[in-house]
Coordinates of N, CA, C and O in Angstrom, one line a residue:
X130 N 0.8 -1.0 0.1 CA 0.2 -0.1 0.0 C 0.8 1.0 0.0 O 2.1 0.9 0.7
X131 N 0.6 2.1 -0.9 CA 1.3 3.7 -0.8 C 1.1 4.6 0.6 O -0.1 4.8 0.5
X132 N 1.9 5.2 0.6 CA 1.9 6.5 1.7 C 1.1 7.6 1.3 O 2.1 8.1 0.4
X133 N 0.1 7.8 1.3 CA -0.4 8.8 0.6 C -0.2 10.0 1.8 O -0.5 11.3 1.2
X134 N -0.1 9.5 3.1 CA 0.1 10.6 4.2 C 1.0 11.9 3.8 O 2.0 11.5 3.2
X135 N 0.8 13.1 3.8 CA 2.1 14.0 3.8 C 2.0 14.5 5.1 O 1.4 14.9 5.9
X136 N 3.8 14.4 5.3 CA 4.0 14.9 7.0 C 3.8 16.5 6.8 O 4.1 17.1 5.6
X137 N 3.9 16.8 7.8 CA 4.1 18.4 7.7 C 5.2 19.0 7.5 O 5.8 19.2 8.2
X138 N 5.6 19.2 6.2 CA 6.5 19.7 6.0 C 6.6 21.2 5.4 O 5.2 21.9 5.7
X139 N 7.8 21.7 4.8 CA 7.8 23.1 4.1 C 7.1 23.3 2.8 O 6.8 22.3 1.5
X140 N 5.9 24.7 2.7 CA 5.4 24.7 1.4 C 6.7 24.4 0.2 O 6.4 24.6 -0.7
X141 N 7.6 24.7 0.3 CA 8.4 25.3 -0.7 C 8.7 23.9 -1.5 O 9.5 24.0 -2.8
X142 N 8.4 22.8 -1.3 CA 8.6 21.5 -1.7 C 7.5 21.2 -2.8 O 7.2 20.2 -3.3
X143 N 6.4 22.6 -2.7 CA 5.0 22.3 -3.6 C 5.7 22.3 -5.0 O 6.1 23.4 -5.3
X144 N 4.9 21.8 -6.1 CA 5.3 21.9 -7.5 C 4.8 23.5 -8.0 O 5.7 23.6 -8.9
X145 N 3.8 24.2 -7.4 CA 3.2 25.0 -7.9 C 3.8 26.4 -6.6 O 2.8 27.1 -7.0
X146 N 4.7 26.0 -6.2 CA 5.0 27.3 -5.0 C 4.9 28.4 -5.5 O 4.7 29.5 -4.8
X147 N 5.8 28.8 -6.8 CA 5.7 30.7 -7.2 C 4.9 30.9 -7.5 O 4.7 31.8 -7.2
X148 N 3.7 29.9 -8.2 CA 2.5 30.8 -8.6 C 1.6 30.8 -7.4 O 0.7 32.4 -7.5
X149 N 1.5 29.8 -6.5 CA 0.9 30.1 -5.3 C 1.3 31.8 -4.7 O 0.3 32.3 -4.1
X150 N 2.8 32.0 -4.2 CA 3.1 33.2 -4.6 C 3.2 34.5 -4.7 O 2.2 35.1 -4.2
X151 N 2.8 34.2 -6.1 CA 2.8 35.2 -6.8 C 1.1 35.9 -6.8 O 0.4 37.0 -6.8
X152 N 0.4 34.4 -6.8 CA -1.3 34.7 -6.5 C -1.8 35.7 -5.1 O -2.7 36.2 -5.2
X153 N -0.7 35.4 -4.2 CA -0.6 35.4 -3.2 C -0.7 36.6 -2.8 O -1.5 37.9 -2.5
X154 N 0.3 37.5 -3.1 CA 0.3 38.7 -3.4 C 0.1 39.3 -4.2 O -0.2 41.0 -3.9
X155 N -1.0 39.1 -5.7 CA -1.1 39.7 -6.4 C -3.1 39.9 -4.8 O -3.4 41.3 -5.3
X156 N -3.0 39.0 -4.7 CA -4.1 39.3 -3.8 C -4.6 40.0 -2.6 O -5.4 41.2 -2.5
X157 N -2.8 40.0 -2.2 CA -3.3 40.8 -0.8 C -2.3 42.2 -1.0 O -2.6 43.3 -0.5
X158 N -1.8 42.3 -2.0 CA -1.0 43.5 -2.7 C -1.8 44.7 -2.8 O -2.9 44.2 -3.7
X159 N -1.5 46.1 -2.7 CA -2.6 47.1 -3.2 C -3.9 47.3 -1.9 O -4.6 47.8 -2.3
X160 N -4.4 46.1 -1.0 CA -5.2 46.2 0.1 C -5.5 46.6 0.9 O -6.5 47.1 2.0
X161 N -3.9 47.4 1.2 CA -3.8 48.5 2.5 C -4.7 49.8 2.8 O -5.2 49.9 3.4
X162 N -5.0 50.0 1.8 CA -5.4 51.3 0.8 C -7.2 51.5 0.9 O -7.8 52.2 1.6
X163 N -7.4 50.0 1.1 CA -9.2 49.3 1.0 C -9.6 49.4 2.2 O -10.7 49.2 2.7
X164 N -8.4 49.8 3.3 CA -9.1 49.9 4.5 C -9.4 51.1 5.3 O -10.9 50.8 6.0
X165 N -9.7 52.2 4.3 CA -10.5 53.4 4.8 C -11.6 52.9 3.9 O -12.6 53.8 4.1
X166 N -11.8 52.1 3.0 CA -12.8 52.2 2.2 C -14.4 52.3 2.4 O -15.0 53.1 2.2
X167 N -14.2 51.5 3.6 CA -15.7 51.3 4.5 C -16.1 52.7 5.4 O -17.4 53.3 5.0
X168 N -15.1 53.6 5.8 CA -15.3 54.8 6.7 C -15.7 55.8 5.8 O -16.7 56.7 5.4
X169 N -15.4 55.8 4.5 CA -15.5 56.8 3.9 C -16.7 56.8 2.9 O -17.0 57.8 2.6
X170 N -16.5 55.3 2.2 CA -18.2 55.5 1.9 C -19.4 55.9 2.4 O -20.5 56.2 2.5
X171 N -18.9 55.3 3.9 CA -20.6 55.9 5.1 C -20.2 57.6 5.3 O -21.3 58.2 5.4
X172 N -18.8 58.0 5.2 CA -18.8 59.4 5.5 C -19.9 59.8 4.1 O -20.1 60.9 4.1
X173 N -19.4 59.4 2.7 CA -19.9 60.1 1.7 C -22.0 60.0 2.1 O -21.9 60.8 1.1
X174 N -22.1 58.8 2.5 CA -23.6 58.3 2.9 C -24.0 59.7 3.6 O -25.0 60.3 3.3
X175 N -23.1 59.5 5.2 CA -23.9 60.8 5.5 C -23.4 62.2 4.6 O -24.9 63.4 5.0
X176 N -22.7 62.4 4.4 CA -22.5 63.5 3.2 C -24.1 63.8 2.7 O -24.6 65.0 2.8
X177 N -24.0 63.2 2.2 CA -25.4 63.0 1.2 C -26.7 63.0 1.5 O -27.2 64.1 1.2
X178 N -26.6 62.8 2.8 CA -28.5 62.7 3.4 C -28.2 63.4 4.3 O -29.2 63.8 5.0
X179 N -27.2 64.3 5.4 CA -27.2 65.6 6.1 C -28.1 66.4 5.9 O -28.6 67.0 6.9
X180 N -28.2 66.6 4.8 CA -29.1 68.2 4.5 C -30.7 67.6 4.8 O -31.4 68.3 5.3
X181 N -31.1 66.1 4.8 CA -31.9 65.5 5.1 C -32.6 65.0 6.7 O -33.7 65.2 7.5
X182 N -30.9 65.2 6.6 CA -30.7 64.6 8.4 C -31.2 65.4 9.7 O -31.8 65.5 10.3
X183 N -30.7 67.1 9.0 CA -30.5 67.9 9.9 C -31.1 69.0 9.5 O -31.5 70.5 10.1
X184 N -32.1 69.0 8.9 CA -33.6 69.3 8.4 C -32.9 70.9 8.2 O -33.8 72.0 8.0
X185 N -31.9 71.2 6.7 CA -31.7 72.4 6.4 C -32.4 72.2 5.1 O -31.3 73.7 4.1
X186 N -33.0 71.8 3.7 CA -33.3 71.6 2.7 C -33.9 73.0 2.7 O -34.4 73.6 1.4
X187 N -34.7 73.4 3.6 CA -35.9 75.0 3.2 C -34.8 75.9 3.5 O -35.0 77.1 3.2
X188 N -33.8 75.9 4.9 CA -33.2 77.3 4.9 C -31.4 77.3 4.2 O -31.6 78.5 4.0
X189 N -31.3 76.3 3.7 CA -29.9 76.4 2.9 C -30.1 75.4 1.4 O -29.1 74.8 1.7
X190 N -30.6 75.8 0.3 CA -31.2 75.0 -0.6 C -29.9 74.6 -1.6 O -29.4 73.2 -2.0
X191 N -28.9 75.5 -1.7 CA -27.6 75.2 -2.3 C -26.5 74.4 -1.5 O -26.1 73.6 -2.4
X192 N -26.8 74.6 -0.8 CA -25.8 73.7 0.3 C -26.3 71.7 0.5 O -25.7 71.1 0.0
X193 N -27.7 71.8 -0.1 CA -28.1 70.4 -0.3 C -28.0 70.3 -1.4 O -27.2 69.1 -1.6
X194 N -27.8 70.8 -2.2 CA -27.6 70.2 -3.5 C -25.7 70.2 -3.4 O -25.0 68.7 -3.9
X195 N -25.0 71.1 -3.0 CA -23.8 70.8 -2.7 C -23.7 69.7 -1.6 O -22.4 69.0 -2.1
X196 N -24.2 69.6 -0.5 CA -24.1 68.0 -0.3 C -23.9 66.9 -0.7 O -23.3 65.7 -0.4
X197 N -25.3 66.7 -1.3 CA -25.1 65.5 -2.3 C -24.1 65.3 -2.9 O -24.0 64.0 -3.2
X198 N -23.9 66.3 -3.9 CA -22.9 66.0 -4.8 C -21.7 65.9 -3.9 O -20.6 64.8 -4.4
X199 N -20.9 66.4 -3.3 CA -19.9 66.1 -2.3 C -19.7 64.4 -1.7 O -19.2 64.0 -1.5
X200 N -21.0 64.0 -1.4 CA -21.2 63.3 -0.4 C -21.1 61.9 -1.9 O -20.7 60.3 -1.6
X201 N -21.8 61.9 -3.0 CA -22.2 60.9 -3.8 C -20.2 61.2 -4.5 O -19.6 59.8 -4.7
X202 N -19.5 62.0 -4.8 CA -18.2 61.8 -5.0 C -17.5 61.4 -3.9 O -16.3 60.2 -4.2
X203 N -18.0 61.2 -2.5 CA -16.6 60.6 -1.9 C -17.4 59.2 -1.4 O -16.3 58.0 -1.2
X204 N -18.8 58.9 -1.7 CA -18.9 57.9 -2.3 C -18.2 56.5 -3.5 O -17.9 55.4 -3.4
X205 N -18.0 57.4 -4.4 CA -17.6 56.9 -5.5 C -16.0 56.8 -5.3 O -15.2 55.9 -5.7
X206 N -15.5 57.5 -4.7 CA -13.9 57.2 -4.0 C -14.1 56.2 -3.3 O -13.0 55.0 -3.5
X207 N -14.6 56.1 -2.2 CA -14.8 54.6 -1.8 C -15.0 53.1 -2.9 O -14.3 52.7 -2.6
X208 N -15.8 53.7 -3.2 CA -15.8 52.3 -4.3 C -14.8 52.5 -4.7 O -14.6 50.8 -5.7
X209 N -13.7 53.4 -5.5 CA -13.0 52.9 -6.6 C -11.8 52.4 -5.4 O -10.9 52.1 -6.0
X210 N -11.5 52.9 -4.5 CA -10.9 52.3 -3.1 C -11.2 50.5 -3.1 O -10.3 49.8 -3.3
X211 N -12.1 49.9 -3.4 CA -13.0 49.1 -3.0 C -12.2 47.9 -4.5 O -11.8 47.1 -4.7
X212 N -12.4 48.9 -5.5 CA -12.3 48.0 -7.1 C -11.1 47.9 -7.0 O -10.8 47.1 -8.0
X213 N -10.6 48.9 -7.0 CA -9.0 49.1 -7.4 C -8.1 49.9 -6.7 O -7.4 50.9 -7.2
X214 N -7.7 49.4 -5.5 CA -7.0 49.8 -4.7 C -5.5 51.2 -5.2 O -5.2 51.9 -5.0
X215 N -4.6 49.7 -5.7 CA -3.5 50.2 -6.3 C -3.9 51.5 -6.9 O -2.9 52.6 -7.3
X216 N -4.8 51.6 -8.0 CA -4.8 52.9 -9.4 C -5.0 54.1 -8.1 O -5.0 55.0 -8.6
X217 N -6.2 53.9 -6.8 CA -6.6 55.0 -6.2 C -5.7 55.6 -5.3 O -6.0 56.3 -4.8
X218 N -4.3 55.6 -4.9 CA -3.3 56.2 -4.1 C -3.5 57.1 -4.7 O -3.3 58.2 -3.8
X219 N -3.3 57.6 -5.6 CA -3.3 59.0 -6.0 C -4.3 59.8 -5.6 O -4.2 60.7 -5.5
X220 N -5.3 59.0 -5.5 CA -6.7 60.2 -5.2 C -6.9 60.0 -3.8 O -8.1 61.0 -3.6
X221 N -6.3 59.8 -3.4 CA -6.1 59.9 -1.6 C -5.8 61.1 -1.3 O -6.2 62.1 -0.3
X222 N -5.3 62.1 -2.1 CA -5.0 63.8 -2.2 C -6.0 64.3 -2.1 O -6.2 65.6 -1.7
X223 N -6.5 63.5 -3.2 CA -8.2 64.6 -4.1 C -9.4 64.1 -2.8 O -9.7 65.4 -2.9
X224 N -9.1 63.2 -1.8 CA -10.3 63.2 -0.6 C -9.7 64.4 0.0 O -10.3 64.9 1.2
X225 N -8.6 64.3 0.8 CA -7.8 65.2 1.6 C -8.3 67.0 0.8 O -9.0 68.0 1.8
X226 N -8.4 67.1 -0.8 CA -8.8 68.4 -1.0 C -10.4 68.6 -1.1 O -10.9 69.7 -0.9
X227 N -11.2 67.8 -0.8 CA -12.5 67.8 -0.6 C -13.2 68.1 0.6 O -14.3 68.4 0.8
X228 N -12.4 67.1 1.6 CA -12.6 67.7 3.2 C -11.9 68.6 3.0 O -13.0 69.8 4.0
X229 N -10.8 69.8 3.1 CA -11.0 71.6 2.9 C -12.5 71.8 2.4 O -12.2 73.0 3.0
X230 N -12.8 71.5 0.9 CA -13.6 72.4 0.4 C -15.1 72.2 1.7 O -15.6 73.2 1.5
X231 N -15.3 71.2 1.9 CA -16.1 70.9 2.5 C -16.0 71.4 4.0 O -17.4 72.2 4.5
X232 N -15.0 72.1 4.4 CA -14.9 72.8 5.5 C -15.3 74.5 5.4 O -16.2 75.1 6.4
X233 N -14.9 74.4 3.9 CA -15.0 76.4 4.1 C -15.9 76.3 2.9 O -17.2 77.4 2.9
X234 N -16.8 75.4 2.7 CA -18.1 76.0 1.6 C -19.5 76.4 2.3 O -20.3 77.0 1.4
X235 N -19.6 75.8 3.6 CA -21.2 77.1 4.2 C -20.9 78.4 4.1 O -22.0 79.1 3.7
X236 N -19.9 78.6 3.8 CA -19.7 80.3 3.9 C -19.5 80.7 2.2 O -20.0 81.6 1.6
X237 N -19.1 79.8 1.3 CA -18.8 79.6 0.1 C -20.1 79.8 -0.8 O -20.9 80.2 -1.6
X238 N -20.6 78.4 -0.4 CA -22.2 78.3 -1.5 C -23.2 78.5 -0.3 O -24.1 79.2 -1.5
X239 N -23.2 78.6 1.1 CA -24.5 79.0 1.4 C -24.5 80.1 1.6 O -23.9 80.8 1.4
X240 N -25.4 80.8 2.5 CA -25.8 82.2 2.3 C -26.0 82.2 4.2 O -27.0 81.6 4.4
X241 N -25.5 82.8 4.8 CA -25.4 82.7 6.5 C -25.9 81.6 7.3 O -26.8 81.8 7.3
X242 N -24.5 80.4 7.0 CA -25.3 79.6 7.7 C -25.5 79.4 9.1 O -24.8 80.0 9.4
X243 N -26.2 79.0 9.3 CA -26.2 78.7 11.4 C -24.9 77.7 11.6 O -24.8 76.9 11.0
X244 N -24.9 78.1 12.9 CA -24.2 76.4 13.5 C -24.5 75.3 13.1 O -23.3 74.7 13.2
X245 N -25.2 75.1 13.1 CA -25.8 73.3 13.5 C -24.9 72.9 11.5 O -24.4 72.0 11.7
X246 N -25.2 73.8 10.6 CA -24.7 73.3 9.3 C -23.4 73.8 9.1 O -22.6 72.7 8.8
X247 N -23.1 74.5 9.6 CA -21.4 74.9 9.5 C -20.3 74.0 10.3 O -19.5 72.7 9.9
X248 N -20.8 73.5 11.8 CA -20.8 72.5 12.6 C -20.3 70.8 11.8 O -19.5 70.2 11.7
X249 N -21.9 70.8 11.2 CA -22.0 69.4 10.0 C -20.7 69.3 8.6 O -20.0 68.5 9.1
X250 N -20.9 70.5 8.5 CA -19.9 70.2 7.3 C -18.0 70.5 8.1 O -17.6 70.0 7.1
X251 N -17.8 71.2 8.6 CA -16.6 70.9 9.4 C -16.3 69.8 9.7 O -15.2 69.3 9.8
X252 N -17.2 68.8 10.6 CA -17.1 67.4 10.9 C -16.9 66.8 9.8 O -16.1 65.7 9.5
X253 N -17.7 66.6 8.5 CA -17.3 65.9 7.4 C -16.3 66.2 6.7 O -15.5 65.5 6.6
X254 N -15.6 67.2 6.9 CA -14.7 67.7 6.1 C -13.2 67.4 7.0 O -12.0 67.0 6.3
X255 N -13.2 67.7 8.0 CA -12.1 67.1 9.0 C -11.8 65.7 8.6 O -11.2 65.1 8.7
X256 N -13.3 65.1 8.8 CA -12.8 63.3 8.8 C -13.0 63.4 7.3 O -11.9 61.7 7.0
X257 N -12.9 63.4 6.2 CA -12.1 63.3 5.0 C -11.0 63.5 4.9 O -10.2 62.9 4.7
X258 N -10.4 64.3 5.2 CA -9.0 65.3 5.4 C -8.3 63.9 6.3 O -7.4 63.2 6.0
X259 N -8.5 63.5 7.6 CA -8.2 62.4 8.0 C -8.1 61.0 7.5 O -6.9 60.4 7.4
X260 N -9.2 60.8 7.0 CA -9.0 59.2 6.3 C -8.3 59.8 4.7 O -7.4 58.5 4.8
X261 N -8.0 60.3 4.3 CA -7.7 61.1 2.9 C -5.8 61.0 3.6 O -5.0 60.2 2.8
X262 N -5.3 61.6 4.4 CA -4.1 61.4 4.9 C -3.7 59.9 5.5 O -2.9 59.5 5.0
X263 N -4.8 59.1 5.9 CA -4.5 57.6 6.3 C -4.4 57.3 5.2 O -3.4 56.5 4.9
X264 N -5.0 57.4 4.1 CA -5.0 56.8 2.8 C -3.7 57.1 2.1 O -3.2 56.0 1.5
X265 N -3.2 58.2 2.6 CA -2.1 58.5 1.6 C -0.7 58.0 2.5 O 0.4 58.1 1.5
X266 N -1.0 58.2 3.7 CA 0.6 57.7 4.3 C 0.6 56.1 3.8 O 1.8 55.6 4.2
X267 N -0.8 55.6 4.2 CA -0.7 53.7 3.9 C 0.3 53.7 2.3 O 1.0 53.0 2.1
X268 N -0.5 54.3 1.3 CA 0.2 54.7 -0.2 C 1.6 54.8 -0.2 O 2.4 54.4 -0.9
X269 N 2.3 55.8 1.0 CA 3.3 56.1 0.7 C 4.0 55.2 1.6 O 5.5 55.0 1.1
X270 N 3.9 54.6 2.5 CA 4.4 53.1 3.2 C 4.5 52.2 2.3 O 5.9 51.4 2.1
X271 N 3.7 51.7 1.3 CA 3.7 51.0 0.7 C 4.0 50.8 -1.1 O 4.3 49.7 -1.5
X272 N 4.6 52.5 -1.3 CA 5.0 52.6 -2.4 C 6.1 52.0 -2.5 O 7.2 51.6 -1.8
X273 N 6.3 51.0 -3.9 CA 8.0 50.9 -4.1 C 8.4 51.8 -4.4 O 9.1 52.7 -4.9
X274 N 10.2 51.5 -3.5 CA 11.3 51.8 -3.8 C 11.7 52.1 -5.0 O 12.2 51.2 -5.2
X275 N 12.6 53.5 -5.6 CA 13.3 53.4 -6.6 C 14.7 53.0 -6.2 O 15.1 53.3 -5.3

């Protein structure tokens, strides 16, 4: 009878070890930036829905459309981080720019915003900047060295 049991050996003896390692590197590589895709998507969802959550649809109509568009943009960035994380490294700085714009937008887009609208946009903007910096730091850390 043949001995078909395999001892607990090293994987280096496997005939497809190089292909398995390359596949593992492909699957795992680039996913570090995708760790922020969930929070960015939730932030975009909240940004898009915040005019109706905080009830400033009648007092600040330009900010309603603005926050809806910005929320959709943040959500699309999050979907991009999920779908193609290696290609999205460069757009992490765009998320920082969107966050800075969210902080200043109540005074530029809106007309005499109240404290609740300002606080809402400042918090959304600050979180977008923080998540963008986390993504940029992760991208810089894992970028190939020349």
